Amino acid sequence: MSVNGRVAAGLFVLLGLLWGSSFVAIEIGLAYFPPLQFAALRFFLAGLIVLGYAAVSTDYWRPHSRTDWTLVGVSGGLLIGAHHAFLYLGQEHVPGAVAAIVISLGPVLTALFATGILGDRITPLGVLGFGFGFLGVGLVARPDPDALLSSDVVGVATVFVASACFALGAVLTRPFSLDIPARTLQAWAMLFGAALLSVAGVATGESLAAVEWSGVAVGSLLYLAVVSGAGAFLIYFELLGRFGPTQINLIGYLEPVSATLLSWAFLGQLIDAVTALGFVSIFAGFALIKRRALGESLAKARGGTAD
């Protein structure tokens, strides 16, 4: 299925809203689930749904080669497993809107890892962009030298590690030739990541027996697995071929806005002005690092308004 420009733009905004809402759903669900087992259940269910979609939409529904399995391992281990382990653990200490802002540092960290690992060239303005990105996280965390182990600081630091895991996984998978369809890779990565999360949960003393099953608990799990999980990724697959990587990264800057609005609507929470300034600083860092790609994407979008 192909989509025209207006529909694609609408789906782009919808995807940002869905992924932003996941931070709020995680915050709600953590009152009922142990964090790692919560993440494991989410991606086990989502992985089965996406795998079913892959099975009916392509003959290439399972990994075939060593490269395929390597991509599944890296994606499942870092992009799903480690990323969400630290995200869910961090959200035990900070609100979803704050977590979404810290996660939006991901594209900046991706560029930093690409510079160190893949040898990507960085300009002086890019260095300034890194500075803005880390300044933004500092504004969000605002560590007190006398309380460096406060709940808020620990939460922001933990979510920062989650963002770094995702960025590292994105860089490590870039050199591979992607023969496996994205939906197939994502399905198996979700299932592998879910297994890792479950094992980590057991290793840290979590048990599914501790789950407080209720309508809210089931609702948050199903929303994360089906709507902002499998459903959002199916939208992502549709947009993947149309938007370049720079434009797709912009979704990460819709997520904090969505998470903030939904946190206010459902939980009565609002971020303060300094935290909002931190988000602006992170986005400014991304814009400086990716200014050429953003300019090219904007020119392409203007040229394609007739779609």
GROMACS .gro file of N, CA and C in nm, residues 7 37 50 55 78 88 97 139 159 180 184 195 234 236 246 293 298:
model
   51
    7VAL      N    1  -0.179   1.204   0.344
    7VAL     CA    2  -0.202   1.088   0.430
    7VAL      C    3  -0.074   1.051   0.504
   37GLN      N    4   0.928  -0.754   3.357
   37GLN     CA    5   0.828  -0.849   3.309
   37GLN      C    6   0.717  -0.775   3.233
   50VAL      N    7   0.321  -0.879   1.495
   50VAL     CA    8   0.401  -0.837   1.379
   50VAL      C    9   0.450  -0.958   1.301
   55ALA      N   10   0.415  -1.301   0.820
   55ALA     CA   11   0.387  -1.432   0.762
   55ALA      C   12   0.286  -1.425   0.648
   78LEU      N   13   1.969  -0.478   2.193
   78LEU     CA   14   1.989  -0.337   2.226
   78LEU      C   15   1.863  -0.252   2.202
   88TYR      N   16   1.193   0.128   3.129
   88TYR     CA   17   1.089   0.092   3.226
   88TYR      C   18   1.141   0.108   3.369
   97ALA      N   19   0.651   1.202   3.069
   97ALA     CA   20   0.687   1.317   2.986
   97ALA      C   21   0.836   1.347   2.997
  139LEU      N   22   1.953   2.009   3.195
  139LEU     CA   23   1.842   2.092   3.238
  139LEU      C   24   1.724   2.008   3.287
  159VAL      N   25   1.712   0.644   3.224
  159VAL     CA   26   1.650   0.663   3.093
  159VAL      C   27   1.755   0.708   2.991
  180ILE      N   28   1.668  -0.879   0.486
  180ILE     CA   29   1.548  -0.922   0.558
  180ILE      C   30   1.448  -0.806   0.563
  184THR      N   31   0.981  -0.837   0.927
  184THR     CA   32   1.031  -0.965   0.975
  184THR      C   33   1.138  -0.944   1.081
  195ALA      N   34   1.230  -1.220   2.533
  195ALA     CA   35   1.292  -1.331   2.607
  195ALA      C   36   1.403  -1.279   2.699
  234LEU      N   37   0.352  -0.098   1.243
  234LEU     CA   38   0.298  -0.119   1.109
  234LEU      C   39   0.287   0.014   1.034
  236TYR      N   40   0.486   0.264   1.099
  236TYR     CA   41   0.626   0.295   1.075
  236TYR      C   42   0.678   0.227   0.948
  246THR      N   43   1.643   1.096   0.846
  246THR     CA   44   1.639   1.222   0.920
  246THR      C   45   1.496   1.262   0.951
  293ALA      N   46   2.092   1.750   0.626
  293ALA     CA   47   1.989   1.651   0.593
  293ALA      C   48   1.849   1.709   0.613
  298LEU      N   49   1.351   1.912   0.381
  298LEU     CA   50   1.254   2.020   0.366
  298LEU      C   51   1.235   2.057   0.220
   0.00000   0.00000   0.00000
